[in-house]
Coordinates of C-alpha atoms and ligand atoms in Angstrom, one line a residue:
M1251 CA -6.7 -44.2 -316.8
S1252 CA -4.3 -45.7 -314.3
G1253 CA -4.3 -48.2 -311.4
Y1254 CA -6.2 -51.1 -312.3
L1255 CA -7.9 -53.5 -309.8
W1256 CA -5.9 -56.1 -311.0
E1257 CA -2.8 -54.7 -312.2
K1258 CA 0.2 -57.1 -310.9
T1259 CA 3.9 -55.9 -311.2
G1260 CA 5.6 -56.9 -314.3
T1261 CA 2.6 -57.0 -316.5
A1262 CA 1.1 -54.0 -318.7
T1263 CA -1.8 -54.1 -321.2
D1264 CA -1.5 -51.9 -324.2
E1265 CA -3.0 -48.5 -323.5
G1266 CA -4.6 -48.5 -327.0
A1267 CA -6.1 -51.9 -326.2
M1268 CA -7.3 -50.5 -322.7
R1269 CA -9.0 -47.7 -324.4
F1270 CA -10.8 -50.2 -326.6
M1271 CA -11.9 -52.5 -323.9
A1272 CA -13.1 -49.8 -321.6
G1273 CA -15.1 -48.3 -324.5
E1274 CA -17.8 -46.2 -323.2
D1275 CA -18.3 -48.5 -320.2
V1276 CA -17.2 -46.2 -317.3
V1277 CA -19.7 -43.6 -318.9
L1278 CA -22.4 -46.1 -319.0
D1279 CA -21.8 -47.1 -315.3
R1280 CA -23.0 -43.7 -314.6
E1281 CA -26.2 -45.1 -314.9
L1282 CA -25.6 -48.1 -312.8
F1283 CA -23.6 -46.2 -310.2
V1284 CA -26.4 -45.5 -307.6
F1285 CA -27.3 -49.0 -307.6
D1286 CA -23.6 -50.2 -307.4
L1287 CA -23.2 -48.2 -304.3
R1288 CA -26.3 -49.8 -302.7
A1289 CA -25.2 -53.1 -303.3
T1290 CA -21.6 -52.5 -302.2
A1291 CA -23.1 -51.5 -298.9
A1292 CA -25.1 -54.6 -298.7
H1293 CA -22.2 -56.6 -299.3
A1294 CA -20.0 -54.9 -296.6
R1295 CA -22.8 -55.8 -294.2
G1296 CA -23.2 -59.0 -295.1
L1297 CA -19.4 -59.7 -294.7
G1298 CA -19.7 -57.9 -291.5
R1299 CA -22.4 -60.2 -290.3
R1300 CA -20.3 -63.4 -291.2
G1301 CA -17.2 -61.8 -288.9
F1302 CA -15.3 -61.3 -292.5
L1303 CA -15.1 -57.8 -291.8
S1304 CA -14.7 -56.1 -288.4
A1305 CA -17.6 -53.9 -287.1
S1306 CA -15.5 -50.8 -287.4
D1307 CA -14.6 -51.4 -291.0
V1308 CA -18.1 -52.0 -292.0
G1309 CA -19.1 -48.7 -290.5
R1310 CA -16.3 -46.9 -292.1
I1311 CA -17.0 -48.3 -295.6
V1312 CA -20.6 -47.8 -295.4
S1313 CA -20.3 -44.0 -294.1
A1314 CA -17.7 -43.8 -297.2
L1315 CA -20.2 -44.9 -299.5
D1316 CA -22.9 -42.5 -298.0
E1317 CA -20.4 -39.9 -298.4
L1318 CA -19.9 -40.9 -302.1
S1319 CA -23.7 -41.1 -302.7
G1320 CA -24.0 -37.6 -301.6
L1321 CA -20.9 -36.5 -303.7
W1322 CA -22.3 -38.1 -306.8
A1323 CA -26.0 -36.7 -306.3
G1324 CA -24.2 -33.2 -306.0
G1325 CA -22.0 -33.3 -308.8
G1326 CA -18.8 -33.4 -306.7
F1327 CA -17.6 -36.8 -308.2
V1328 CA -17.6 -37.7 -311.6
L1329 CA -17.3 -41.0 -313.3
D1330 CA -14.8 -40.8 -316.2
G1331 CA -12.0 -42.1 -318.1
R1332 CA -9.8 -41.7 -315.0
Y1333 CA -11.6 -45.1 -314.1
E1334 CA -11.9 -48.4 -315.7
D1335 CA -15.4 -48.6 -314.8
G1336 CA -17.9 -47.9 -311.8
H1337 CA -16.7 -50.7 -309.7
S1338 CA -13.2 -49.4 -309.9
A1339 CA -14.1 -46.1 -309.0
I1340 CA -16.0 -47.1 -305.9
E1341 CA -13.0 -49.2 -304.5
S1342 CA -10.6 -46.6 -305.3
F1343 CA -12.7 -43.9 -303.5
L1344 CA -13.1 -46.3 -300.6
T1345 CA -9.2 -47.1 -300.4
E1346 CA -8.3 -43.4 -300.9
R1347 CA -10.4 -42.4 -298.0
L1348 CA -10.2 -45.4 -295.7
G1349 CA -6.6 -47.0 -296.6
D1350 CA -6.7 -50.9 -295.8
A1351 CA -10.5 -50.9 -295.0
G1352 CA -11.2 -49.8 -298.3
K1353 CA -8.9 -52.6 -299.8
R1354 CA -11.1 -55.2 -297.8
V1355 CA -14.8 -54.7 -299.4
H1356 CA -13.7 -56.9 -302.6
L1357 CA -13.7 -59.9 -300.3
G1358 CA -15.9 -62.7 -301.8
R1359 CA -17.3 -60.7 -304.3
S1360 CA -16.0 -60.3 -308.4
R1361 CA -17.0 -57.5 -310.7
N1362 CA -18.9 -60.1 -312.4
D1363 CA -21.6 -60.5 -309.6
Q1364 CA -21.1 -56.7 -308.9
V1365 CA -22.0 -55.9 -312.4
L1366 CA -25.1 -58.1 -312.3
A1367 CA -26.5 -56.8 -309.2
A1368 CA -26.1 -53.4 -310.2
T1369 CA -27.8 -54.0 -313.7
R1370 CA -30.6 -56.0 -312.2
L1371 CA -31.3 -53.1 -309.5
Y1372 CA -31.3 -50.7 -312.4
A1373 CA -33.5 -53.1 -314.6
V1374 CA -36.0 -53.4 -311.9
D1375 CA -36.1 -49.7 -310.9
A1376 CA -36.5 -49.0 -314.6
L1377 CA -39.4 -51.4 -315.1
G1378 CA -41.0 -49.9 -312.2
R1379 CA -40.8 -46.2 -313.7
L1380 CA -42.0 -47.4 -316.8
V1381 CA -45.0 -49.4 -315.3
L1382 CA -46.3 -46.0 -313.4
L1383 CA -45.7 -44.1 -316.7
L1384 CA -47.6 -46.5 -318.7
R1385 CA -50.4 -46.4 -316.1
E1386 CA -50.7 -42.5 -316.8
S1387 CA -50.6 -43.2 -320.4
A1388 CA -53.6 -45.7 -320.3
G1389 CA -55.4 -43.3 -317.4
A1390 CA -54.9 -40.3 -320.1
A1391 CA -56.4 -42.6 -322.7
L1392 CA -59.2 -43.8 -320.7
E1393 CA -60.1 -40.4 -319.7
R1394 CA -60.7 -39.2 -323.3
A1395 CA -62.4 -42.5 -324.0
R1396 CA -64.9 -41.6 -321.2
D1397 CA -65.3 -38.0 -322.4
H1398 CA -66.0 -39.3 -325.9
A1399 CA -67.4 -42.6 -325.5
M1400 CA -70.2 -42.3 -328.2
D1401 CA -68.6 -39.7 -330.4
P1402 CA -68.5 -41.5 -334.0
M1403 CA -65.6 -41.9 -336.2
P1404 CA -64.7 -44.2 -339.0
G1405 CA -63.5 -47.6 -338.4
Y1406 CA -60.9 -48.7 -340.8
T1407 CA -59.4 -52.0 -341.9
H1408 CA -56.5 -52.0 -344.5
L1409 CA -56.8 -48.2 -344.0
Q1410 CA -60.1 -48.5 -346.0
R1411 CA -63.5 -47.4 -344.7
A1412 CA -65.1 -50.3 -342.9
V1413 CA -67.8 -49.6 -340.1
P1414 CA -68.8 -46.7 -337.9
S1415 CA -66.6 -46.6 -334.7
S1416 CA -66.2 -44.1 -332.0
V1417 CA -63.4 -42.4 -330.3
G1418 CA -64.2 -44.0 -327.3
L1419 CA -63.2 -47.4 -328.9
W1420 CA -60.2 -45.7 -330.6
M1421 CA -58.9 -44.3 -327.0
A1422 CA -59.6 -47.4 -324.9
S1423 CA -58.0 -49.4 -327.3
F1424 CA -54.9 -47.3 -326.1
A1425 CA -55.9 -47.7 -322.4
E1426 CA -56.1 -51.6 -322.8
S1427 CA -52.7 -51.8 -324.8
F1428 CA -50.6 -49.8 -322.3
C1429 CA -52.2 -51.6 -319.3
E1430 CA -51.3 -54.9 -321.3
S1431 CA -47.9 -53.8 -321.5
A1432 CA -47.4 -52.6 -318.2
E1433 CA -48.7 -55.9 -316.8
L1434 CA -45.8 -57.4 -319.1
C1435 CA -43.3 -54.9 -317.9
S1436 CA -44.5 -55.8 -314.2
L1437 CA -44.1 -59.4 -314.8
T1438 CA -40.5 -59.1 -316.2
R1439 CA -39.7 -57.4 -313.1
G1440 CA -40.9 -59.8 -310.9
W1441 CA -38.9 -62.5 -313.2
L1442 CA -35.6 -61.1 -313.0
N1443 CA -35.9 -59.8 -309.3
A1444 CA -33.3 -62.2 -307.7
S1445 CA -30.0 -61.4 -306.0
P1446 CA -26.8 -62.6 -308.1
L1447 CA -24.4 -61.2 -304.9
G1448 CA -22.2 -63.9 -303.8
T1449 CA -22.0 -65.8 -306.5
A1450 CA -18.6 -63.9 -307.5
A1451 CA -16.9 -64.9 -310.6
G1452 CA -19.4 -67.6 -311.3
Y1453 CA -18.5 -70.4 -309.3
G1454 CA -19.2 -69.2 -305.3
V1455 CA -16.7 -68.8 -302.8
N1456 CA -14.7 -70.7 -300.0
L1457 CA -16.9 -68.4 -297.6
D1458 CA -20.2 -68.9 -296.4
L1459 CA -21.2 -65.5 -297.2
D1460 CA -24.7 -64.5 -296.0
R1461 CA -26.4 -64.1 -299.5
G1462 CA -29.7 -64.2 -297.8
G1463 CA -29.4 -61.2 -295.8
V1464 CA -27.9 -59.5 -298.6
R1465 CA -30.7 -60.2 -300.9
D1466 CA -33.5 -58.8 -298.2
E1467 CA -31.3 -55.8 -297.7
L1468 CA -31.3 -54.9 -301.7
G1469 CA -35.1 -55.8 -302.0
F1470 CA -34.6 -58.6 -304.1
G1471 CA -37.5 -61.3 -303.8
R1472 CA -35.2 -64.6 -304.4
L1473 CA -31.7 -65.5 -304.8
T1474 CA -30.2 -67.0 -307.9
I1475 CA -28.9 -70.0 -306.6
N1476 CA -26.6 -71.6 -309.2
P1477 CA -23.5 -69.4 -309.6
M1478 CA -23.0 -70.3 -313.5
A1479 CA -26.9 -69.7 -313.7
A1480 CA -26.5 -66.4 -312.6
Q1481 CA -23.5 -65.5 -315.0
A1482 CA -25.9 -67.1 -317.8
G1483 CA -28.5 -64.6 -316.8
R1484 CA -26.4 -61.8 -318.0
G1485 CA -27.8 -60.6 -321.4
K1486 CA -31.0 -63.3 -321.4
H1487 CA -32.4 -60.9 -318.8
E1488 CA -31.5 -58.0 -320.8
V1489 CA -33.1 -59.3 -323.8
Q1490 CA -36.5 -59.8 -321.7
V1491 CA -36.3 -56.3 -320.1
V1492 CA -35.9 -54.6 -323.6
G1493 CA -38.4 -56.8 -325.4
A1494 CA -40.8 -55.8 -322.7
M1495 CA -39.9 -52.3 -323.2
W1496 CA -40.4 -52.8 -327.1
Q1497 CA -43.8 -54.2 -326.4
A1498 CA -44.7 -51.1 -324.8
M1499 CA -43.1 -49.1 -327.6
Q1500 CA -45.1 -50.6 -330.1
D1501 CA -48.2 -49.1 -328.5
V1502 CA -46.5 -45.6 -328.6
R1503 CA -45.8 -46.2 -332.2
R1504 CA -49.3 -47.2 -333.0
L1505 CA -50.3 -44.0 -331.4
A1506 CA -47.9 -42.0 -332.9
W1507 CA -48.9 -43.5 -336.2
D1508 CA -52.7 -42.7 -336.0
L1509 CA -51.9 -39.1 -334.9
S1510 CA -49.6 -38.3 -337.6
L1511 CA -52.2 -40.1 -340.1
F1512 CA -55.2 -38.5 -338.8
S1513 CA -53.5 -35.1 -338.4
T1514 CA -53.2 -34.8 -342.3
D1515 CA -55.4 -32.3 -344.1
E1516 CA -56.7 -35.2 -345.8
F1517 CA -58.1 -37.0 -342.5
G1518 CA -58.2 -34.1 -340.6
F1519 CA -59.4 -35.8 -337.4
V1520 CA -56.9 -34.6 -334.9
R1521 CA -55.1 -31.4 -334.5
M1522 CA -52.1 -31.9 -332.5
A1523 CA -51.1 -29.2 -330.1
D1524 CA -48.5 -26.4 -331.0
T1525 CA -46.4 -27.6 -328.1
A1526 CA -46.1 -31.0 -329.7
T1527 CA -45.6 -29.8 -333.2
T1528 CA -42.6 -27.8 -335.3
G1529 CA -42.5 -25.4 -338.2
S1530 CA -40.5 -26.1 -341.5
S1531 CA -37.3 -24.0 -342.2
I1532 CA -38.8 -23.3 -345.6
M1533 CA -42.4 -23.7 -346.0
P1534 CA -44.1 -21.1 -343.7
N1535 CA -47.3 -22.8 -344.0
K1536 CA -46.2 -25.9 -342.5
R1537 CA -46.8 -27.3 -339.0
N1538 CA -45.2 -30.9 -338.8
P1539 CA -46.2 -33.8 -336.1
D1540 CA -42.4 -34.3 -335.5
L1541 CA -43.0 -35.5 -331.9
A1542 CA -45.3 -38.1 -332.9
E1543 CA -42.8 -38.8 -335.8
L1544 CA -39.9 -39.1 -333.3
L1545 CA -42.0 -41.4 -330.9
R1546 CA -42.6 -43.6 -333.6
G1547 CA -38.8 -43.4 -334.6
A1548 CA -37.9 -44.3 -331.0
C1549 CA -39.7 -47.7 -331.2
A1550 CA -37.0 -48.4 -334.1
T1551 CA -34.2 -47.5 -331.6
V1552 CA -35.5 -49.8 -328.8
G1553 CA -36.0 -52.4 -331.5
G1554 CA -32.4 -52.1 -332.6
C1555 CA -31.2 -52.3 -329.0
L1556 CA -33.3 -55.8 -328.9
A1557 CA -31.4 -57.0 -332.1
E1558 CA -28.1 -55.9 -330.5
L1559 CA -28.6 -57.7 -327.2
Q1560 CA -29.7 -60.9 -329.4
Q1561 CA -26.5 -60.6 -331.0
A1562 CA -24.5 -60.2 -327.7
V1563 CA -26.0 -63.4 -326.2
S1564 CA -24.1 -66.2 -327.8
L1565 CA -21.7 -67.4 -325.5
P1566 CA -20.6 -70.8 -323.7
S1567 CA -20.8 -71.0 -319.7
G1568 CA -19.0 -68.4 -317.5
Y1569 CA -18.5 -64.9 -317.7
H1570 CA -17.0 -63.5 -320.9
R1571 CA -16.0 -59.7 -321.5
D1572 CA -18.6 -59.9 -324.3
L1573 CA -21.3 -59.5 -322.1
Q1574 CA -20.1 -55.7 -321.7
V1575 CA -21.6 -55.1 -324.8
T1576 CA -25.4 -55.7 -323.4
K1577 CA -25.0 -52.5 -321.3
P1578 CA -24.9 -49.8 -324.1
A1579 CA -28.1 -51.4 -325.8
L1580 CA -29.9 -51.8 -322.2
V1581 CA -29.2 -48.3 -321.2
R1582 CA -29.8 -46.9 -324.5
A1583 CA -33.3 -48.8 -324.5
V1584 CA -34.1 -47.7 -320.9
R1585 CA -33.7 -44.1 -321.7
T1586 CA -35.5 -44.0 -325.1
T1587 CA -38.4 -45.8 -323.5
L1588 CA -38.9 -43.5 -320.3
D1589 CA -38.6 -40.6 -322.1
A1590 CA -40.8 -41.3 -325.1
V1591 CA -43.6 -43.0 -322.9
G1592 CA -43.1 -39.8 -320.2
L1593 CA -44.4 -38.0 -323.3
V1594 CA -47.5 -39.9 -323.9
P1595 CA -50.0 -38.7 -321.4
G1596 CA -49.4 -35.1 -322.7
V1597 CA -49.7 -35.8 -326.2
I1598 CA -52.9 -38.0 -325.7
G1599 CA -54.5 -35.2 -323.4
G1600 CA -53.5 -32.3 -325.5
T1601 CA -54.6 -33.3 -328.9
E1602 CA -57.6 -31.7 -329.9
L1603 CA -60.3 -33.8 -331.6
R1604 CA -62.3 -32.7 -334.5
L1605 CA -65.7 -34.7 -334.0
G1606 CA -67.2 -33.1 -337.2
R1607 CA -64.5 -34.1 -339.3
M1608 CA -64.8 -37.8 -338.0
R1609 CA -68.4 -37.8 -338.3
A1610 CA -68.6 -36.4 -342.0
A1611 CA -66.0 -39.2 -343.0
I1612 CA -68.9 -42.0 -342.2
D1613 CA -70.4 -42.9 -345.3
A1614 CA -73.7 -44.9 -346.1
S1615 CA -71.8 -47.9 -347.4
M1616 CA -70.5 -48.2 -343.9
M1617 CA -73.5 -49.4 -342.4
A1618 CA -73.5 -52.7 -344.7
T1619 CA -72.2 -54.9 -342.3
D1620 CA -74.6 -53.8 -339.6
R1621 CA -77.3 -54.3 -342.3
A1622 CA -76.1 -57.9 -343.0
V1623 CA -75.9 -58.9 -339.7
E1624 CA -79.3 -57.3 -338.7
L1625 CA -80.8 -59.5 -341.7
A1626 CA -79.1 -62.4 -340.4
A1627 CA -80.3 -62.1 -336.8
G1628 CA -83.8 -62.1 -338.4
G1629 CA -83.3 -65.6 -339.5
M1630 CA -81.5 -65.1 -343.0
A1631 CA -78.3 -67.2 -343.3
F1632 CA -75.7 -64.9 -342.9
R1633 CA -73.9 -65.5 -346.4
D1634 CA -77.1 -65.0 -348.0
A1635 CA -77.7 -61.9 -345.9
Y1636 CA -74.0 -60.6 -346.9
R1637 CA -75.0 -61.1 -350.7
E1638 CA -77.9 -59.2 -350.6
V1639 CA -76.5 -56.2 -348.8
G1640 CA -73.6 -56.3 -350.9
E1641 CA -75.6 -56.1 -354.3
S1642 CA -77.6 -53.1 -353.1
L1643 CA -74.9 -51.0 -351.4
G1644 CA -76.4 -48.0 -353.3
S1645 CA -79.8 -48.1 -351.4
L1646 CA -78.5 -48.7 -348.0
G1647 CA -80.7 -45.6 -346.8
G1648 CA -79.6 -43.0 -344.1
I1649 CA -76.7 -43.2 -342.1
D1650 CA -77.2 -43.2 -338.1
P1651 CA -73.9 -43.9 -336.7
A1652 CA -75.0 -43.1 -333.2
E1653 CA -77.6 -46.0 -333.7
S1654 CA -74.9 -48.4 -335.1
L1655 CA -72.5 -47.5 -332.2
R1656 CA -75.3 -48.2 -329.6
A1657 CA -76.4 -51.6 -331.3
R1658 CA -72.7 -52.7 -331.4
V1659 CA -73.3 -54.4 -327.8
S1660 CA -70.8 -57.4 -327.9
A1661 CA -68.6 -57.0 -325.0
G1662 CA -65.8 -54.4 -325.5
A1663 CA -67.2 -52.9 -328.6
C1664 CA -68.7 -49.4 -329.1
G1665 CA -72.1 -50.4 -327.3
D1666 CA -70.4 -51.8 -324.5
L1667 CA -66.9 -50.3 -323.9
M1668 CA -66.5 -52.1 -320.6
L1669 CA -64.3 -48.8 -319.6
D1670 CA -65.0 -49.7 -315.8
E1671 CA -63.2 -52.9 -316.3
I1672 CA -60.3 -51.6 -318.4
G1673 CA -60.0 -48.7 -315.5
A1674 CA -60.0 -51.8 -312.9
R1675 CA -57.1 -53.3 -314.5
V1676 CA -55.2 -49.9 -315.0
A1677 CA -55.7 -49.4 -311.2
A1678 CA -54.5 -52.6 -310.3
L1679 CA -50.9 -52.1 -312.1
C1680 CA -48.1 -52.0 -309.8
Ligands
LIG889 N1 -17.0 -53.7 -317.2 C1 -17.5 -55.1 -316.8 C2 -18.4 -55.7 -317.7 O1 -19.3 -55.0 -317.7 C3 -17.4 -55.5 -315.6 C4 -16.9 -56.7 -315.3 C5 -15.4 -57.2 -315.3 N2 -15.0 -58.5 -315.0 C6 -14.2 -59.1 -315.6 N3 -13.9 -60.2 -315.5 N4 -13.3 -58.5 -316.6 O2 -18.7 -57.0 -317.8

């Protein structure tokens, strides 16, 4: 690495220390690069509108940035250890191509607000993608809920048989949970959708920058007003973004848990598609639900990223290089979550439901709660009804799960799944 933006004659930072400080930053900046390019073009145009850059310099800078975007997309420009970070790479490309005009682009900007802008654009984009994937996942679960609305399966509490339930209820629970997590991601996206550009190093600059114009060009909903508050948002926002992703991953984890449990021979309620299972290297008889297990494990990864971020944000006001530590955790959480949730619709749609096994696992004792509620509805005090049924569990009579499901008419329950309402919430996601 050579030619630092900040290099002055007569000073030199130790190469080993430089390597430690750069860490994997430049590689992680590959994720932020397209957003940094967009923000740099918007900044240059903003400078032009206020007369701080000539129209011809703006034109040349913007077309060099376009060229760099093209090269980047086609693999003709590589972001690696030759640069300290993505920001330096952009400026050196512009300076190499344009000479003096390239050297003018950093007027009124610091890498501190530059990295904030790129990170926010990246997070807004990632959350937007996640909302779509969660919507698809919710849609896939809803479809299975509709197809099997009244197919009985046991309902468990404490993993003990409790009451008759339905595949419809089970699948609709995922539709609603994914929808809820998508709503949280959407809210989080709106919350951080503010433009930090023009706050420079965290104290503003002695130029009347067109902050509003830059905000509009980049599609941000509002400005971060106070430059110190903009800096203070680094890490704080990442925690919230990764927290929202972790919530979505909790839904994925629950699904993965259910599938791995229900696909055991002991339960035998589902059979995961061959495309979602793997064999054993030693036991020829095995098919393993590795995909479900790794989806479950992905939640741990995202939770680890969240913990890492929470450790990183304990700083006084102003920029501190510690903040760079927020980047690996954010990028890892984003990649893991998008990859994992992207697989969910296929897993939901491709899992075979073994309805006979589910039905057979409902035993007569599971009708007890229905019976107690029936007696109580007929006038007996519930506690007395509970005792009476509890004392005669052996003589509960025949099992009719279908009747039990039909009778469970409390809103949202098996007899009234309200799938259209859940569907309307899913359709409203954006
Ligand atoms: N890589 C740095 C980061 O992520 C960029 C900002 C550097 N700013 C500075 N003042 N050294 O924070």
